[in-house]
């Protein structure tokens, strides 16, 4: 009985602990985020420089956002509202006129404070939106620059918002020039003041979210890390510095990475009277819709092609040199595919079906032709040269995937093309004298990348863009002006480690497996017998010459074939008389 009571008490305690853990996991995040629930129209009080999460319930149409106790040293405020799933409207006036309101998911309005003003109000219209939103108000003094204070294109008079557009394969980030700071009793400085405008510098920062996070709170927490100047400098990744010098424009292009979300923001700095001040624009989210990415992961055709490419990569990485003719066909097909796709896409506009059909046919023809080059000539240096150029193309892609590829120098197509070609020739220049080693390195490099490339397609990482960015650079006209700012997160680090591991393992495995074998297989004609292209020996010969050569078959230009002795005695003719051989000089 005592044992039974103890067992019941233990079970009750266990249930209590499990319940506590469950309740903690359920409610602690909500409490930690301090979410304010909005059930009806009314007024929400916001504190300056303190982010506020609100949950707007169904049926709420509008809210008044109010700030009290404004410091008299502050000259202007920026009120921001951020959501993930729906569009909101933020207005300076109760009636949202076009030049007094903005609509979208990442909104901000600038309020210029009047003398002795200590409160401010903004009007938020939900547009039937139900969900979580982030509200933030930041204040700046007369010494700080005014973000978007010299607006020329957007609707608001002072517009600190960042507009994002998505042209093909790119993300265009557009903003408006800032103005110098001013006190409440002063008029804003003239935007035509060249000295003032040239003293403003615009620093672009990007913060990448974690891999494919589709919940609203994760996205809003990422936005929270890019609200103020201090947050941006601490968590953001510096991208570019822009000057208002009548040469540069107030926008920039970034390479798009589908299924990778990021938050972009700008910090404008001004140096005046040896005092450096700064202010932040309104952050905005790039690629906020990630649900479609999860749906595309179940595409059967993508999975089949990726699995086939993985098997092909394993073949090249570990057995490419052993099956040399198959390797030549594959590399020839890759070169033909690249040349055909770049040429067709750059010169003509056709449907995707026509382009892919042309690419496949060109790849097959190029693979067969390059295989015929080997079977006809049998010279490894020539055949491996093309293999090394394909691998060198990948080396150049790696080089331009680094920050080295974001130099302004590469906006000129000639500069980019010549430098890219030089990188392509790096492998053959260094290793062409060691033809077998060069071939093994190229097989392992391309094969290992094919493996991680296919895995990356299924996981929506960044590794595949090592090749795709340079590939797109040669096809699309405006791609040369885009900055390739890449997130390198956990999945990408794992795939990069696998790539290095497969490459090293492939090189070592092939070196050991090919040890003691001929450097290259025989270059037999595929339409005739093996070594049929070698010169035939004369029928008449010296009877003392052995039927089998004394020296074993060694490489002819690195292949298997009989080496003709350097000093070969002239052949003699023989006359056979009743089974005895008598020699006579050969007729002249």
GROMACS .gro file of C-alpha atoms in nm, residues 294-519:
model
  226
  294UNK     CA    1   0.824   2.444  -4.938
  295UNK     CA    2   0.573   2.336  -5.202
  296UNK     CA    3   0.836   2.324  -5.478
  297UNK     CA    4   1.050   2.084  -5.276
  298UNK     CA    5   0.806   1.804  -5.364
  299UNK     CA    6   0.852   1.846  -5.740
  300UNK     CA    7   0.908   1.494  -5.877
  301UNK     CA    8   1.101   1.602  -6.189
  302UNK     CA    9   1.346   1.808  -5.982
  303UNK     CA   10   1.408   1.513  -5.749
  304UNK     CA   11   1.469   1.272  -6.041
  305UNK     CA   12   1.711   1.507  -6.220
  306UNK     CA   13   1.896   1.578  -5.895
  307UNK     CA   14   1.938   1.208  -5.816
  308UNK     CA   15   2.070   1.141  -6.166
  309UNK     CA   16   2.317   1.429  -6.136
  310UNK     CA   17   2.436   1.297  -5.799
  311UNK     CA   18   2.512   0.955  -5.954
  312UNK     CA   19   2.690   1.121  -6.244
  313UNK     CA   20   2.892   1.329  -5.998
  314UNK     CA   21   2.998   1.017  -5.805
  315UNK     CA   22   3.110   0.856  -6.132
  316UNK     CA   23   3.328   1.154  -6.225
  317UNK     CA   24   3.461   1.213  -5.875
  318UNK     CA   25   3.580   0.857  -5.804
  319UNK     CA   26   3.598   0.678  -6.142
  320UNK     CA   27   3.632   0.956  -6.399
  321UNK     CA   28   3.987   0.871  -6.505
  322UNK     CA   29   3.920   0.496  -6.512
  323UNK     CA   30   3.636   0.542  -6.762
  324UNK     CA   31   3.824   0.797  -6.965
  325UNK     CA   32   3.611   0.788  -7.279
  326UNK     CA   33   3.291   0.829  -7.079
  327UNK     CA   34   3.454   1.120  -6.901
  328UNK     CA   35   3.543   1.286  -7.232
  329UNK     CA   36   3.186   1.251  -7.354
  330UNK     CA   37   3.050   1.406  -7.032
  331UNK     CA   38   3.292   1.701  -7.034
  332UNK     CA   39   3.231   1.756  -7.404
  333UNK     CA   40   2.857   1.759  -7.337
  334UNK     CA   41   2.901   2.011  -7.054
  335UNK     CA   42   3.106   2.241  -7.277
  336UNK     CA   43   2.852   2.211  -7.559
  337UNK     CA   44   2.565   2.284  -7.324
  338UNK     CA   45   2.733   2.597  -7.186
  339UNK     CA   46   2.826   2.735  -7.527
  340UNK     CA   47   2.485   2.665  -7.678
  341UNK     CA   48   2.284   2.807  -7.390
  342UNK     CA   49   2.491   3.124  -7.361
  343UNK     CA   50   2.481   3.182  -7.737
  344UNK     CA   51   2.111   3.111  -7.786
  345UNK     CA   52   1.999   3.304  -7.476
  346UNK     CA   53   2.214   3.607  -7.555
  347UNK     CA   54   2.132   3.639  -7.926
  348UNK     CA   55   1.776   3.516  -7.961
  349UNK     CA   56   1.456   3.519  -7.759
  350UNK     CA   57   1.281   3.184  -7.761
  351UNK     CA   58   1.065   2.980  -7.530
  352UNK     CA   59   1.228   2.767  -7.263
  353UNK     CA   60   1.138   2.450  -7.453
  354UNK     CA   61   1.323   2.564  -7.766
  355UNK     CA   62   1.629   2.672  -7.566
  356UNK     CA   63   1.649   2.347  -7.369
  357UNK     CA   64   1.601   2.137  -7.683
  358UNK     CA   65   1.886   2.324  -7.852
  359UNK     CA   66   2.103   2.281  -7.542
  360UNK     CA   67   2.045   1.905  -7.519
  361UNK     CA   68   2.114   1.846  -7.888
  362UNK     CA   69   2.427   2.060  -7.875
  363UNK     CA   70   2.548   1.881  -7.563
  364UNK     CA   71   2.512   1.538  -7.725
  365UNK     CA   72   2.682   1.646  -8.047
  366UNK     CA   73   2.969   1.813  -7.860
  367UNK     CA   74   3.019   1.503  -7.643
  368UNK     CA   75   3.040   1.275  -7.948
  369UNK     CA   76   3.272   1.512  -8.136
  370UNK     CA   77   3.514   1.540  -7.846
  371UNK     CA   78   3.517   1.163  -7.808
  372UNK     CA   79   3.604   1.136  -8.180
  373UNK     CA   80   3.896   1.376  -8.127
  374UNK     CA   81   4.043   1.132  -7.877
  375UNK     CA   82   3.980   0.819  -8.082
  376UNK     CA   83   4.127   0.983  -8.392
  377UNK     CA   84   4.436   1.150  -8.246
  378UNK     CA   85   4.494   0.968  -7.920
  379UNK     CA   86   4.683   1.265  -7.770
  380UNK     CA   87   4.594   1.307  -7.400
  381UNK     CA   88   4.729   1.664  -7.382
  382UNK     CA   89   4.469   1.783  -7.634
  383UNK     CA   90   4.177   1.593  -7.482
  384UNK     CA   91   4.260   1.679  -7.121
  385UNK     CA   92   4.304   2.045  -7.218
  386UNK     CA   93   3.932   2.076  -7.284
  387UNK     CA   94   3.854   1.892  -6.960
  388UNK     CA   95   4.075   2.133  -6.766
  389UNK     CA   96   3.907   2.435  -6.929
  390UNK     CA   97   3.566   2.313  -6.810
  391UNK     CA   98   3.705   2.268  -6.458
  392UNK     CA   99   3.876   2.607  -6.491
  393UNK     CA  100   3.538   2.761  -6.567
  394UNK     CA  101   3.427   2.638  -6.226
  395UNK     CA  102   3.742   2.783  -6.066
  396UNK     CA  103   3.658   3.125  -6.214
  397UNK     CA  104   3.302   3.092  -6.087
  398UNK     CA  105   3.436   3.034  -5.735
  399UNK     CA  106   3.666   3.336  -5.764
  400UNK     CA  107   3.388   3.573  -5.875
  401UNK     CA  108   3.150   3.436  -5.612
  402UNK     CA  109   3.368   3.595  -5.343
  403UNK     CA  110   3.368   3.971  -5.263
  404UNK     CA  111   3.628   3.997  -5.539
  405UNK     CA  112   3.340   3.964  -5.786
  406UNK     CA  113   3.165   4.274  -5.650
  407UNK     CA  114   3.434   4.518  -5.760
  408UNK     CA  115   3.301   4.803  -5.973
  409UNK     CA  116   3.573   4.720  -6.225
  410UNK     CA  117   3.372   4.418  -6.342
  411UNK     CA  118   3.076   4.628  -6.458
  412UNK     CA  119   3.265   4.657  -6.785
  413UNK     CA  120   3.193   4.339  -6.983
  414UNK     CA  121   3.537   4.335  -7.144
  415UNK     CA  122   3.715   4.352  -6.809
  416UNK     CA  123   3.495   4.081  -6.668
  417UNK     CA  124   3.530   3.853  -6.971
  418UNK     CA  125   3.909   3.878  -6.995
  419UNK     CA  126   3.961   3.819  -6.623
  420UNK     CA  127   3.714   3.532  -6.620
  421UNK     CA  128   3.893   3.370  -6.916
  422UNK     CA  129   4.226   3.408  -6.736
  423UNK     CA  130   4.083   3.226  -6.434
  424UNK     CA  131   3.955   2.952  -6.664
  425UNK     CA  132   4.309   2.888  -6.789
  426UNK     CA  133   4.455   2.868  -6.438
  427UNK     CA  134   4.435   2.488  -6.404
  428UNK     CA  135   4.581   2.396  -6.746
  429UNK     CA  136   4.865   2.647  -6.710
  430UNK     CA  137   4.971   2.503  -6.373
  431UNK     CA  138   4.911   2.130  -6.422
  432UNK     CA  139   4.913   2.061  -6.797
  433UNK     CA  140   5.264   1.913  -6.778
  434UNK     CA  141   5.122   1.653  -6.538
  435UNK     CA  142   4.843   1.537  -6.765
  436UNK     CA  143   4.719   1.241  -6.560
  437UNK     CA  144   4.717   1.439  -6.234
  438UNK     CA  145   4.539   1.728  -6.406
  439UNK     CA  146   4.270   1.496  -6.539
  440UNK     CA  147   4.211   1.340  -6.196
  441UNK     CA  148   4.189   1.682  -6.028
  442UNK     CA  149   3.938   1.807  -6.286
  443UNK     CA  150   3.721   1.497  -6.253
  444UNK     CA  151   3.718   1.520  -5.874
  445UNK     CA  152   3.647   1.895  -5.875
  446UNK     CA  153   3.359   1.889  -6.123
  447UNK     CA  154   3.219   1.560  -5.992
  448UNK     CA  155   3.216   1.670  -5.629
  449UNK     CA  156   3.049   1.999  -5.723
  450UNK     CA  157   2.783   1.812  -5.921
  451UNK     CA  158   2.700   1.616  -5.604
  452UNK     CA  159   2.660   1.918  -5.376
  453UNK     CA  160   2.493   2.117  -5.657
  454UNK     CA  161   2.214   1.860  -5.677
  455UNK     CA  162   2.175   1.841  -5.299
  456UNK     CA  163   2.165   2.221  -5.285
  457UNK     CA  164   1.878   2.232  -5.534
  458UNK     CA  165   1.669   2.017  -5.301
  459UNK     CA  166   1.761   2.216  -4.988
  460UNK     CA  167   1.739   2.568  -5.144
  461UNK     CA  168   2.088   2.674  -5.041
  462UNK     CA  169   2.345   2.902  -5.199
  463UNK     CA  170   2.612   2.661  -5.332
  464UNK     CA  171   2.446   2.627  -5.672
  465UNK     CA  172   2.475   3.002  -5.729
  466UNK     CA  173   2.854   2.967  -5.746
  467UNK     CA  174   2.791   2.847  -6.100
  468UNK     CA  175   2.460   3.019  -6.174
  469UNK     CA  176   2.575   3.375  -6.094
  470UNK     CA  177   2.857   3.367  -6.350
  471UNK     CA  178   2.631   3.182  -6.592
  472UNK     CA  179   2.365   3.454  -6.567
  473UNK     CA  180   2.631   3.725  -6.592
  474UNK     CA  181   2.702   3.617  -6.949
  475UNK     CA  182   2.335   3.610  -7.052
  476UNK     CA  183   2.152   3.903  -6.894
  477UNK     CA  184   2.250   4.260  -6.969
  478UNK     CA  185   2.202   4.421  -6.626
  479UNK     CA  186   2.346   4.137  -6.424
  480UNK     CA  187   2.696   4.288  -6.440
  481UNK     CA  188   2.584   4.578  -6.218
  482UNK     CA  189   2.431   4.356  -5.948
  483UNK     CA  190   2.603   4.287  -5.616
  484UNK     CA  191   2.623   3.922  -5.516
  485UNK     CA  192   2.573   3.942  -5.140
  486UNK     CA  193   2.538   3.582  -5.029
  487UNK     CA  194   2.423   3.431  -4.701
  488UNK     CA  195   2.651   3.151  -4.586
  489UNK     CA  196   2.444   2.972  -4.327
  490UNK     CA  197   2.449   2.633  -4.159
  491UNK     CA  198   2.328   2.426  -4.455
  492UNK     CA  199   2.570   2.603  -4.688
  493UNK     CA  200   2.862   2.540  -4.452
  494UNK     CA  201   2.774   2.170  -4.438
  495UNK     CA  202   2.753   2.145  -4.817
  496UNK     CA  203   3.080   2.334  -4.859
  497UNK     CA  204   3.246   2.089  -4.619
  498UNK     CA  205   3.102   1.796  -4.815
  499UNK     CA  206   3.234   1.948  -5.137
  500UNK     CA  207   3.587   1.972  -4.999
  501UNK     CA  208   3.562   1.622  -4.854
  502UNK     CA  209   3.438   1.464  -5.177
  503UNK     CA  210   3.704   1.648  -5.377
  504UNK     CA  211   3.994   1.533  -5.158
  505UNK     CA  212   3.856   1.179  -5.133
  506UNK     CA  213   3.807   1.162  -5.510
  507UNK     CA  214   4.163   1.273  -5.587
  508UNK     CA  215   4.320   1.033  -5.335
  509UNK     CA  216   4.101   0.739  -5.442
  510UNK     CA  217   4.179   0.781  -5.811
  511UNK     CA  218   4.552   0.826  -5.751
  512UNK     CA  219   4.570   0.501  -5.554
  513UNK     CA  220   4.338   0.306  -5.784
  514UNK     CA  221   4.531   0.413  -6.094
  515UNK     CA  222   4.872   0.344  -5.942
  516UNK     CA  223   5.072   0.104  -6.162
  517UNK     CA  224   4.834   0.132  -6.454
  518UNK     CA  225   4.900   0.295  -6.788
  519UNK     CA  226   4.853   0.674  -6.772
   0.00000   0.00000   0.00000
